[in-house]
mmCIF file of C-alpha atoms (C1' of nucleotides) in Angstrom:
data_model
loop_
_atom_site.group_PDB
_atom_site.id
_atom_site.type_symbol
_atom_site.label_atom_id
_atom_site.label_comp_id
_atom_site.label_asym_id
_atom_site.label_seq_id
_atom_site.Cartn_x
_atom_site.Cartn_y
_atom_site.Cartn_z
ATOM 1 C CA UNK A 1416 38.124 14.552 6.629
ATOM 2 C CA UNK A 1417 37.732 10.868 7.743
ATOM 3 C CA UNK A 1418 35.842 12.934 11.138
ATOM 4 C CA UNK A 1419 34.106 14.849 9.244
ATOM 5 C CA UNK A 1420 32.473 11.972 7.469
ATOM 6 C CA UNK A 1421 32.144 9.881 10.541
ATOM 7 C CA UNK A 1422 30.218 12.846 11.881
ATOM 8 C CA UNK A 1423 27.905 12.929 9.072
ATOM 9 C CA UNK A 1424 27.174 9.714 9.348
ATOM 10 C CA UNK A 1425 26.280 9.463 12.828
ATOM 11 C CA UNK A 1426 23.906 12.491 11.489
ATOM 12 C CA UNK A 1427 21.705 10.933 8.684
ATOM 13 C CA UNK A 1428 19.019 8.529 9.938
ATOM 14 C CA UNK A 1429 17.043 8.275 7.008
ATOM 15 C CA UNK A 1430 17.512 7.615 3.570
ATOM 16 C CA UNK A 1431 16.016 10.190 1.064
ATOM 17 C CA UNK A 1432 16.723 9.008 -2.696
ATOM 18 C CA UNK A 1433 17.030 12.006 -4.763
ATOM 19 C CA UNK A 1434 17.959 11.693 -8.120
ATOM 20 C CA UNK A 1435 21.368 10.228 -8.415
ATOM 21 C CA UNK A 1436 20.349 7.908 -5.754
ATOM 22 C CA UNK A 1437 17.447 6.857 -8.149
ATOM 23 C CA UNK A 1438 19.552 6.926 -11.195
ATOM 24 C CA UNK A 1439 21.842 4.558 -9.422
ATOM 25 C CA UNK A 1440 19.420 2.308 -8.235
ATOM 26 C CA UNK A 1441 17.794 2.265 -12.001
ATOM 27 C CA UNK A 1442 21.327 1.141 -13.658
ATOM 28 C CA UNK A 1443 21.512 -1.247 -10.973
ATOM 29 C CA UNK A 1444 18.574 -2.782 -11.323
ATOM 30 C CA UNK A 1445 18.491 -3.066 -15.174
ATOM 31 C CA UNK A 1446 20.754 -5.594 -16.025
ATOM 32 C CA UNK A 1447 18.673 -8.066 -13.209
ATOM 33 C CA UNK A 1448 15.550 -7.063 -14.163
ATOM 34 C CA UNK A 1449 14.863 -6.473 -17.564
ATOM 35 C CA UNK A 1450 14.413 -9.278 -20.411
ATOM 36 C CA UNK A 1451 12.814 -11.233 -17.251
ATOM 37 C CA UNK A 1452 8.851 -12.096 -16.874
ATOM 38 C CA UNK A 1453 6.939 -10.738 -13.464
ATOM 39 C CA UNK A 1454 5.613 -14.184 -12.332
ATOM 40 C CA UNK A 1455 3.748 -12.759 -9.653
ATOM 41 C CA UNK A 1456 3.132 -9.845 -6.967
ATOM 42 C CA UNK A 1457 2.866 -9.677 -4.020
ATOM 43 C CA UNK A 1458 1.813 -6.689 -1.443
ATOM 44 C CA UNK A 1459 1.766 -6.203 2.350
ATOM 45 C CA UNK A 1460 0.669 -3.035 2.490
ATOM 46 C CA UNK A 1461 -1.905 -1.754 0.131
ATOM 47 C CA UNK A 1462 -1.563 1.939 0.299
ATOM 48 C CA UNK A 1463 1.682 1.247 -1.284
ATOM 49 C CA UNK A 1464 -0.599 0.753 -4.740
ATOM 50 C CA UNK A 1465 -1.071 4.298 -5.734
ATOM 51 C CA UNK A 1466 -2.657 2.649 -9.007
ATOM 52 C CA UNK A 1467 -5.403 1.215 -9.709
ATOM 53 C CA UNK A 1468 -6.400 2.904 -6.530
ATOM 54 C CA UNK A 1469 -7.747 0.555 -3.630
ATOM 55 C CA UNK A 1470 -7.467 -2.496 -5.746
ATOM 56 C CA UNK A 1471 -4.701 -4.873 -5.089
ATOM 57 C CA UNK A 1472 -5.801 -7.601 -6.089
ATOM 58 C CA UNK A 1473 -6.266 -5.915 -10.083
ATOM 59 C CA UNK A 1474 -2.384 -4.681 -9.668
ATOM 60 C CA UNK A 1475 -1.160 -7.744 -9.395
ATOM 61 C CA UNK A 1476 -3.710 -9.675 -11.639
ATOM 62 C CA UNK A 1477 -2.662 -7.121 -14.353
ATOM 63 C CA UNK A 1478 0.914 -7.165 -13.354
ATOM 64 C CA UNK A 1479 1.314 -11.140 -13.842
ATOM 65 C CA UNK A 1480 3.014 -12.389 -16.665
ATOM 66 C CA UNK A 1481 4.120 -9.179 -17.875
ATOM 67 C CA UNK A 1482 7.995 -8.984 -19.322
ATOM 68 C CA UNK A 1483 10.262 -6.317 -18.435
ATOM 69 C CA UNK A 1484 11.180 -4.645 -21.738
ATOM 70 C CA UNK A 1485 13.434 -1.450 -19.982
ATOM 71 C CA UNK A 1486 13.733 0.502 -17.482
ATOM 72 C CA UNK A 1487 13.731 4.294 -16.712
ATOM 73 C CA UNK A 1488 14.420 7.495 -14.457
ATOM 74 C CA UNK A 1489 12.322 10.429 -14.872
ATOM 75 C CA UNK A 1490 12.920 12.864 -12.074
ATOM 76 C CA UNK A 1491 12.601 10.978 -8.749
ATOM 77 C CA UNK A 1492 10.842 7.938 -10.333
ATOM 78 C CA UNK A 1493 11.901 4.889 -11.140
ATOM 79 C CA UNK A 1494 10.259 3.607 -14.408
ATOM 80 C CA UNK A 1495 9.807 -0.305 -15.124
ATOM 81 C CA UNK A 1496 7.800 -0.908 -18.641
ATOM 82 C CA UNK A 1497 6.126 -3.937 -19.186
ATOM 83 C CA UNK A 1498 5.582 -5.641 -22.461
ATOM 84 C CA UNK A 1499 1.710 -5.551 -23.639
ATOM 85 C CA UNK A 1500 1.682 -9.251 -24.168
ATOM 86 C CA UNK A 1501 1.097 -11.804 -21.503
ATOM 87 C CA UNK A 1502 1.688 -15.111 -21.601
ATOM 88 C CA UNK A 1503 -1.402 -17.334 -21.931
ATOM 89 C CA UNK A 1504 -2.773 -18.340 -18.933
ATOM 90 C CA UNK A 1505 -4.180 -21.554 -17.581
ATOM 91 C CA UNK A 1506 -7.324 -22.113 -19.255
ATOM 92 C CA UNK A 1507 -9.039 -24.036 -16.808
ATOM 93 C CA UNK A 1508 -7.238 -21.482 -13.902
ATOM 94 C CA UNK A 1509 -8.767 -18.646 -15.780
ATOM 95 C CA UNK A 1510 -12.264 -20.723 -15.892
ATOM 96 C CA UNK A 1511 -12.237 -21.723 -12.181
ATOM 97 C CA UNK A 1512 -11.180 -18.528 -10.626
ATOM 98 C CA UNK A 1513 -11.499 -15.311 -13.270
ATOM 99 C CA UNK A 1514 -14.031 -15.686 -16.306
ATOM 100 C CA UNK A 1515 -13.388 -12.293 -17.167
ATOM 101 C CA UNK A 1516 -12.422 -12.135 -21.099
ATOM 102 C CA UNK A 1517 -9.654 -10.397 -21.970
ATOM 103 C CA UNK A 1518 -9.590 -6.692 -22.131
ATOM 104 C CA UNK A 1519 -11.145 -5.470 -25.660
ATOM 105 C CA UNK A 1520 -10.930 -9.418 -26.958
ATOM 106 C CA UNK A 1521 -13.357 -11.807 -27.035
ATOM 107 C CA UNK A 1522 -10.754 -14.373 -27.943
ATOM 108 C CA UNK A 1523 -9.613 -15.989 -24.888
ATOM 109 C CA UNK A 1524 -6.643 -17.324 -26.857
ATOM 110 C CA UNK A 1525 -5.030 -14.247 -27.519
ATOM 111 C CA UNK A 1526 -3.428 -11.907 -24.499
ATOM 112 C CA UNK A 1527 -2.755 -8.914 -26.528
ATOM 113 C CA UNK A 1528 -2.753 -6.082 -23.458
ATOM 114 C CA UNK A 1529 -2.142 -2.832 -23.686
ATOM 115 C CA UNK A 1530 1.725 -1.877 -22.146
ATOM 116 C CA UNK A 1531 1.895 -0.842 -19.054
ATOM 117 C CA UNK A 1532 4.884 0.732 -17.014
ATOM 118 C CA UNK A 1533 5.203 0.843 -13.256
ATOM 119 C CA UNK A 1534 5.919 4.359 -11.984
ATOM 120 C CA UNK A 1535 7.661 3.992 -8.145
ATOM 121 C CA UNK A 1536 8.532 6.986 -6.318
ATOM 122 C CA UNK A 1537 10.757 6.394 -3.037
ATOM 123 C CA UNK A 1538 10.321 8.996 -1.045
ATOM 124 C CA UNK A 1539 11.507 9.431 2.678
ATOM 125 C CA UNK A 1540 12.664 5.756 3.307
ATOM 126 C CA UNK A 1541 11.781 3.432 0.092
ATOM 127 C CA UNK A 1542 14.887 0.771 -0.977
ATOM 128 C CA UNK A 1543 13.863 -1.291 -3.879
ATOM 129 C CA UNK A 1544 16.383 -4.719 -3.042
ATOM 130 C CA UNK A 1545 17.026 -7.671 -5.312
ATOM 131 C CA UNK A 1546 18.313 -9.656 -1.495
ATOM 132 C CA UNK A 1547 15.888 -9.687 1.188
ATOM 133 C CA UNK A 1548 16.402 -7.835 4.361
ATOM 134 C CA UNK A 1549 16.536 -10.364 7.661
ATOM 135 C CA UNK A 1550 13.615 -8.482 8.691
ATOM 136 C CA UNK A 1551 10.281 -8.271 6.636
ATOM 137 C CA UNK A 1552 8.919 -6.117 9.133
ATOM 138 C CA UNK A 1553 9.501 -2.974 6.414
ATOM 139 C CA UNK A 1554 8.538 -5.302 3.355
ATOM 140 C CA UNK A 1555 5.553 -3.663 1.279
ATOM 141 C CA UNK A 1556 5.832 -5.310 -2.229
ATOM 142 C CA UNK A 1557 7.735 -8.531 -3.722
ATOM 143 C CA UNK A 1558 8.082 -9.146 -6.539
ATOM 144 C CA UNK A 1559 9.100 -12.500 -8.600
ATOM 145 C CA UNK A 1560 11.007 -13.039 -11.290
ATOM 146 C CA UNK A 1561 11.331 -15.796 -13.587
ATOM 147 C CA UNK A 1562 14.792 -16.137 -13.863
ATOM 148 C CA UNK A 1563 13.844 -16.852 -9.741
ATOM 149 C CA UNK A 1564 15.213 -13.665 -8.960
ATOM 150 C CA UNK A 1565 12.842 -11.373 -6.715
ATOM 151 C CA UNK A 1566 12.766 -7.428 -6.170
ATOM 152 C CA UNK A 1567 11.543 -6.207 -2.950
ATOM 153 C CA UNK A 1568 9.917 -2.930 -2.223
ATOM 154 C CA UNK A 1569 11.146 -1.736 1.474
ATOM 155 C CA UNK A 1570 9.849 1.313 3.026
ATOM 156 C CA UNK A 1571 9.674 1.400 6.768
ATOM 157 C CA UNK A 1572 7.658 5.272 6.289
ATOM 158 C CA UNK A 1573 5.191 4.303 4.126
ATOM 159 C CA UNK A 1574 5.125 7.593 2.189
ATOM 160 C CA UNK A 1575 6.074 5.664 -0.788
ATOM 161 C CA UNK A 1576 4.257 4.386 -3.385
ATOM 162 C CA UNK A 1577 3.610 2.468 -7.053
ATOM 163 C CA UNK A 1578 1.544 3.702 -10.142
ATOM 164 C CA UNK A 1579 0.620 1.091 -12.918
ATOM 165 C CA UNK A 1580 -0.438 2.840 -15.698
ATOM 166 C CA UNK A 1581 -0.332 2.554 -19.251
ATOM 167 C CA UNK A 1582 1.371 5.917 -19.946
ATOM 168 C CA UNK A 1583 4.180 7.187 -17.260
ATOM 169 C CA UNK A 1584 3.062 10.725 -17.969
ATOM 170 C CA UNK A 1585 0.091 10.032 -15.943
ATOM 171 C CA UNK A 1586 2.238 10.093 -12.727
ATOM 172 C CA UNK A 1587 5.132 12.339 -14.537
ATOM 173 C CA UNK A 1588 3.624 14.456 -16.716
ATOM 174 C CA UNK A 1589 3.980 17.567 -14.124
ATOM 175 C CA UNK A 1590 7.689 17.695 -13.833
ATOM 176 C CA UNK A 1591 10.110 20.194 -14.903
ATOM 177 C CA UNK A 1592 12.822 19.703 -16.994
ATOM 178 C CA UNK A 1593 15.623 17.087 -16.198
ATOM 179 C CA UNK A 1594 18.557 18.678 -14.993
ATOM 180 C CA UNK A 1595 21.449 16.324 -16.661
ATOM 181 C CA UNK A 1596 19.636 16.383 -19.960
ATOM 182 C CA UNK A 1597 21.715 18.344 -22.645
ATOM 183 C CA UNK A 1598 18.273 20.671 -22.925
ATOM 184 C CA UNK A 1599 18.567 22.028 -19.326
ATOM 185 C CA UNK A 1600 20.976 24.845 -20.161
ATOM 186 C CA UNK A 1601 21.990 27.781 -18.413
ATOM 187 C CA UNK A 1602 19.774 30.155 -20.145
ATOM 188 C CA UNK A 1603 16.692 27.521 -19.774
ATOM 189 C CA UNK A 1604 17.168 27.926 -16.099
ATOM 190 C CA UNK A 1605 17.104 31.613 -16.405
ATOM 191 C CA UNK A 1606 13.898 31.744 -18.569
ATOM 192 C CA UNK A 1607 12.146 30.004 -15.762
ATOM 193 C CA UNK A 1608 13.660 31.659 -13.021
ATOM 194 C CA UNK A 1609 12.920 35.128 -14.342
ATOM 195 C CA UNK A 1610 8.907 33.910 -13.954
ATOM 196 C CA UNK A 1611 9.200 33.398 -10.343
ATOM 197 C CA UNK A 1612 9.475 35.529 -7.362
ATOM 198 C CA UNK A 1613 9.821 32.809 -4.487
ATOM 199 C CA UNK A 1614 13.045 32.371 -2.427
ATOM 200 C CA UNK A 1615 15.899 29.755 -3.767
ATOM 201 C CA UNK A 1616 15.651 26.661 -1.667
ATOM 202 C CA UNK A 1617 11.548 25.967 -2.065
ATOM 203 C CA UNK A 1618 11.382 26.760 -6.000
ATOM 204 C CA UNK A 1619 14.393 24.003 -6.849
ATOM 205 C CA UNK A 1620 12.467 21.712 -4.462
ATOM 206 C CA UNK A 1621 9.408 22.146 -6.407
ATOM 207 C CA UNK A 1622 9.439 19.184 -8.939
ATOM 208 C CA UNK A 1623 7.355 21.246 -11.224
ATOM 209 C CA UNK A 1624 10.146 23.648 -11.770
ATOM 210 C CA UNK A 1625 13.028 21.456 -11.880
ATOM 211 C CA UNK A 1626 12.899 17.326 -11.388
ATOM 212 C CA UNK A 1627 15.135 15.403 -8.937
ATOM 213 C CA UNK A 1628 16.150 17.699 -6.523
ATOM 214 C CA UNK A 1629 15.899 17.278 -2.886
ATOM 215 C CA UNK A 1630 16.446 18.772 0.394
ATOM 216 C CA UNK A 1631 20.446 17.244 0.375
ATOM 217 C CA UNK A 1632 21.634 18.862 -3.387
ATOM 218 C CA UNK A 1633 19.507 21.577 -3.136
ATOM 219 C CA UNK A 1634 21.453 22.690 -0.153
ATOM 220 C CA UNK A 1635 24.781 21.259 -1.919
ATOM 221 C CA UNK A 1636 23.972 23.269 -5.075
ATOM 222 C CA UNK A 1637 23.350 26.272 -3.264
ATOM 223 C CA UNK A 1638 26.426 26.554 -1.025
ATOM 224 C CA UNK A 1639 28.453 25.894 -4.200
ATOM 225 C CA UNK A 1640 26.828 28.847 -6.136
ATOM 226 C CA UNK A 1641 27.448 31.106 -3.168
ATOM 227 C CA UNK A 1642 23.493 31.715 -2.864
ATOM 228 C CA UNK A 1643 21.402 31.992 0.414
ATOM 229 C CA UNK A 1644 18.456 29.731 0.175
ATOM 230 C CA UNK A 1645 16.426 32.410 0.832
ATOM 231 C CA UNK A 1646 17.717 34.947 -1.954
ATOM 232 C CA UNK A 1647 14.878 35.586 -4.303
ATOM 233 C CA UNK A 1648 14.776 33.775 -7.910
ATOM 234 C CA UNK A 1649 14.260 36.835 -10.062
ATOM 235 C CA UNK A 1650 17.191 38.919 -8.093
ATOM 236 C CA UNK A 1651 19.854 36.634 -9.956
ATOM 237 C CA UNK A 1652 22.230 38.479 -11.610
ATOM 238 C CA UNK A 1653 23.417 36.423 -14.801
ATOM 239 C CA UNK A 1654 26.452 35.380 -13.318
ATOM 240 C CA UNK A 1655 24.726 33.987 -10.517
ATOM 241 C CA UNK A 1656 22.436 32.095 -12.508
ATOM 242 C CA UNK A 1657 25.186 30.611 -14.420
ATOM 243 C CA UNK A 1658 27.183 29.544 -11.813
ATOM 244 C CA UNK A 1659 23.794 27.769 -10.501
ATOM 245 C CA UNK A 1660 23.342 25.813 -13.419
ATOM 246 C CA UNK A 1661 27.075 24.889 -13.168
ATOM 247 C CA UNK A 1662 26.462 23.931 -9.604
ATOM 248 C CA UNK A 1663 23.484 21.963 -9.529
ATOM 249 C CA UNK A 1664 24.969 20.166 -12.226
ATOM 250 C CA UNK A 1665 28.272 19.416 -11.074
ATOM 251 C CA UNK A 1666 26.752 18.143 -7.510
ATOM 252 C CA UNK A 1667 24.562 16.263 -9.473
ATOM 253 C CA UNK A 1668 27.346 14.413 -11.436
ATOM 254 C CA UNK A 1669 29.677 14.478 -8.374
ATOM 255 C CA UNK A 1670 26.943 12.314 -6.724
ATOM 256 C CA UNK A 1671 26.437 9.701 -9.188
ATOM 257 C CA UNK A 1672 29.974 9.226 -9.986
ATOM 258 C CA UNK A 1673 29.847 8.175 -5.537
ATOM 259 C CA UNK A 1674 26.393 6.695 -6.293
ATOM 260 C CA UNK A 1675 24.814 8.572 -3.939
ATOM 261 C CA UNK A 1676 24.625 9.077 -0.494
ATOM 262 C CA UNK A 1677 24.254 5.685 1.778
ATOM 263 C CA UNK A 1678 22.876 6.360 5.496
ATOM 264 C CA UNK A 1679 24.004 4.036 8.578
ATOM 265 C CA UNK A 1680 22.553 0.533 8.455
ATOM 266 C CA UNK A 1681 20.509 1.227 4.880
ATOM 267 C CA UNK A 1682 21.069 0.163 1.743
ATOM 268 C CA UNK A 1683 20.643 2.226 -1.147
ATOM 269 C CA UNK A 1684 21.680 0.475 -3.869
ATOM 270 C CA UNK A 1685 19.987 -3.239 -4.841
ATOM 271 C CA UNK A 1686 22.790 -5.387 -4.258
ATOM 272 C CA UNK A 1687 22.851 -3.452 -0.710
ATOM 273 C CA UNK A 1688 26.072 -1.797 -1.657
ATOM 274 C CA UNK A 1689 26.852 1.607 -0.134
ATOM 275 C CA UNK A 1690 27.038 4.936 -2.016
ATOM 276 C CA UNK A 1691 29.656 7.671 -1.133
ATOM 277 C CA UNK A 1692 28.355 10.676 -1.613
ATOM 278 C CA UNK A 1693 28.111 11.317 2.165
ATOM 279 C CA UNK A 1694 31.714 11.693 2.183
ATOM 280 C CA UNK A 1695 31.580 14.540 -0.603
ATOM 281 C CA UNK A 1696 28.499 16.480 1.500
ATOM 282 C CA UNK A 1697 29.624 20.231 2.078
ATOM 283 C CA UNK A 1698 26.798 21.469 4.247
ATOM 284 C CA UNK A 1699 23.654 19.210 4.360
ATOM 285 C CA UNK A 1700 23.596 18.164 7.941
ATOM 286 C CA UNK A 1701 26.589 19.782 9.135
ATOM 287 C CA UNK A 1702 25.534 22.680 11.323
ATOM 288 C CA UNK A 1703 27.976 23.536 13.749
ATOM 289 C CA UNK A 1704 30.973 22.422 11.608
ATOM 290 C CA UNK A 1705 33.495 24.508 9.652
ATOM 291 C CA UNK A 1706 32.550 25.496 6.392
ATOM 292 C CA UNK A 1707 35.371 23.644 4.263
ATOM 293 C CA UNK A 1708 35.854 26.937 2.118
ATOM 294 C CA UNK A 1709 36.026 29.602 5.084
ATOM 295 C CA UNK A 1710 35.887 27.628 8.222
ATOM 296 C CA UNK A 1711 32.819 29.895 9.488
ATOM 297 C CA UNK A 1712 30.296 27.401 11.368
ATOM 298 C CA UNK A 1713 27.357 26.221 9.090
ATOM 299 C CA UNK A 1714 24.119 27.153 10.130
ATOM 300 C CA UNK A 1715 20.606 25.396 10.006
ATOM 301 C CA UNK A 1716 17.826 27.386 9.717
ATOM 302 C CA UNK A 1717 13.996 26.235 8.221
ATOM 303 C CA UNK A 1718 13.120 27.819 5.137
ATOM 304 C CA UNK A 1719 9.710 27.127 3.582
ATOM 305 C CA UNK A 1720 9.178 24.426 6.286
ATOM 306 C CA UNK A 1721 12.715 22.578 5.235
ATOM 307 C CA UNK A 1722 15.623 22.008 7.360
ATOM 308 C CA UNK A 1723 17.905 24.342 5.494
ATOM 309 C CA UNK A 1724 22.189 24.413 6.023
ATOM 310 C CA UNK A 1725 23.770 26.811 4.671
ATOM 311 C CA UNK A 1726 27.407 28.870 5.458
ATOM 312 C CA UNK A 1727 26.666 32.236 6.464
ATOM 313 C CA UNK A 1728 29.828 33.798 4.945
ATOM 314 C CA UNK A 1729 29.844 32.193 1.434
ATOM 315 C CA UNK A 1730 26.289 32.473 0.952
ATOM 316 C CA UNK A 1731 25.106 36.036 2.515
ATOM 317 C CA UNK A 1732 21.631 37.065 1.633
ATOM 318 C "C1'" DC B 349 1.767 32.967 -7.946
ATOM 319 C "C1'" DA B 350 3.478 32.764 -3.021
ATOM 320 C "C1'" DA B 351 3.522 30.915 1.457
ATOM 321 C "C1'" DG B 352 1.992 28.518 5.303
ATOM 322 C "C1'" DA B 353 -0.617 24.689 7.547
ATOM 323 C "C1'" DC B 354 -1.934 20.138 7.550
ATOM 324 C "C1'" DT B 355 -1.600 15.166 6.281
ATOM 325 C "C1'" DC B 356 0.571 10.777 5.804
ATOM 326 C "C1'" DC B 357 4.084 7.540 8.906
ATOM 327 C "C1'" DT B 358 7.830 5.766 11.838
ATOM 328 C "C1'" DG B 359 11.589 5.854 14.837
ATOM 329 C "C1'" DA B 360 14.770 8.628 17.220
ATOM 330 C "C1'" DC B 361 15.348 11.666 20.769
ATOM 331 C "C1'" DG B 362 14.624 14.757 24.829
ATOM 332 C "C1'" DG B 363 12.414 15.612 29.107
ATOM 333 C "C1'" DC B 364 10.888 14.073 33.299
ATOM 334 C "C1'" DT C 355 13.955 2.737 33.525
ATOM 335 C "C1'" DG C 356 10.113 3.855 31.020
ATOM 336 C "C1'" DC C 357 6.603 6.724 29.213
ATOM 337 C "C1'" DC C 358 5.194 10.398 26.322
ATOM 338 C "C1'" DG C 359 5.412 14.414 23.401
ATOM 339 C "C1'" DT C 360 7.889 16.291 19.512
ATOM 340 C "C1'" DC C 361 10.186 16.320 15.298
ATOM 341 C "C1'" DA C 362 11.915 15.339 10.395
ATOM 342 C "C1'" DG C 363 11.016 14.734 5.772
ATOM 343 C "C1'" DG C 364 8.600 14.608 0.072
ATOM 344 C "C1'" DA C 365 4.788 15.862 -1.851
ATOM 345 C "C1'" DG C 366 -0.159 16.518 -2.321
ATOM 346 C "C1'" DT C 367 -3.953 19.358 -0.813
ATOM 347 C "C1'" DC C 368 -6.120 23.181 1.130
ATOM 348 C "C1'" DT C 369 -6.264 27.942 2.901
ATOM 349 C "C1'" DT C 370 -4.858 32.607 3.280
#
DNA sequence: CAAGACTCCTGACGGC
DNA sequence: TGCCGTCAGGAGTCTT
């Protein structure tokens, strides 16, 4: 076992948050973030601003002064809302540098905004860190705090990125249902597979038809439910279905009672703890090893343009 | 609706 | 040793 993990972790390179990695770093984070003011923003690289689009310097004017009220998870996202009132600002600042009035207002004394929540998505390599790294070479955002605290957005791929909008479902408004939530039931997961005719593995990556997988649990999910990635949704029997739901949610679970997988040298987690979910992986990334339920070798294999793992035995097509 | 290609990026890795 | 081509990976977009 203790090999087997070793192994893995000589393996993964790269972090990938899906969603219990998010939902970890989202507890995490709450207790240091919200109830605090965003003094100020700053960004190093400005395609990380998804919204307002090409304009920096507006994301962090609107972003300043704004209190954290809560925090969120939808899917792969991490939500941060922000009160709609800012704190007044220096009147003779604001007449030097900015003589824009206030949005809607043309009383300068009053701030009244409209809320706003910050919509981050991850992807490949994003960390969102409350400690800075002793390198900033992978530093795209900061973030201060008022308490003096700061959060730092890492991401040494730059495929990640931050919305600031004044209603999340601008950014989240696409995604299927949650798969933890009480709503996502067995037979909810059959009425939407029934509609489709694509194979397995690229329909429960698609965040439109179920939010938060990613290429690590769907492969998880699928070994446990016995079902080749490339099996074809509406061929489910309603057993298999079933024991789908039952899987995907019990990897799910499994992962954020470990708090999610933690790769060599990277930090998932915001106080740059480690996750252990990487330990509990059955097949993602372990091609060539036993399969722990019938010792046949795992195989890897692409499927819809995904490295794929999967045990030949336990899940035949 | 399905499926594949292409794009964005970097760093690791293999070949020579 | 060092250079260079290739690849992975989430998700959006475009094409077939």
């Amino acid at each position: 076992m203790e090999e087997r993990a070793g192994e893995i972790g000589k393996r993964l390179k790269i972090v990938m948050p899906e969603l219990p990695e998010v939902e970890t770093i989202v507890r995490e984070l709450c207790p240091h973030l919200v109830d605090r003011t965003i003094v100020s923003a700053q960004v190093a690289w400005e395609r990380t601003i998804a919204q307002p689009k090409e304009d920096v310097a507006r994301f962090c004017a609107e972003i300043r002064g704004r209190h954290i009220i809560g925090m969120g998870r939808r899917g792969k996202f991490v939500l941060i809302h922000l009160s709609g009132t800012a704190p007044r600002e220096n009147p003779a600042q604001r007449g030097l540098s900015n003589p824009r009035p206030g949005p809607g207002s043309g009383d300068p004394d009053r701030a009244d905004l409209d809320p706003l929540s910050l919509v981050i998505h991850l992807r490949m390599s994003g960390q969102l860190l409350l400690a800075p790294l002793g390198s900033p070479q992978h530093r795209r955002a900061t973030f201060a705090l008022s308490d003096g605290g700061r959060l730092y957005f890492y991401d040494q791929r730059k495929f990640g990125r931050i919305w600031l909008v004044r209603d999340p479902s601008e950014v989240v408004g696409g995604l299927g249902p949650e798969p933890l939530a009480e709503t996502f039931t067995a037979q909810a997961l059959q009425a939407r597979l029934r509609k489709r005719r694509g194979m397995l593995k690229p329909l429960l990556l698609d965040q439109r038809f179920i939010a938060g997988l990613g290429n690590i649990y769907v492969d998880e999910s699928l070994f446990r439910a016995g079902l080749h990635p490339q099996r074809t949704a509406d061929t489910l029997t309603d057993a298999q279905i079933l024991h789908l739901h039952s899987a995907i949610r019990e990897v799910l679970n499994q992962a954020l009672d470990r708090h999610g997988t933690t790769f060599d040298g990277i930090f998932v987690r915001p106080e740059g703890e480690r996750g252990r979910q990487q330990e509990g992986l059955q097949v993602y990334k372990q091609d060539g090893l036993p399969c722990v339920r019938c010792g046949t070798p795992i195989q890897r294999t692409v499927v819809g343009g995904r490295g794929t793992h999967f045990c030949p035995q336990c899940q035949p097509l």
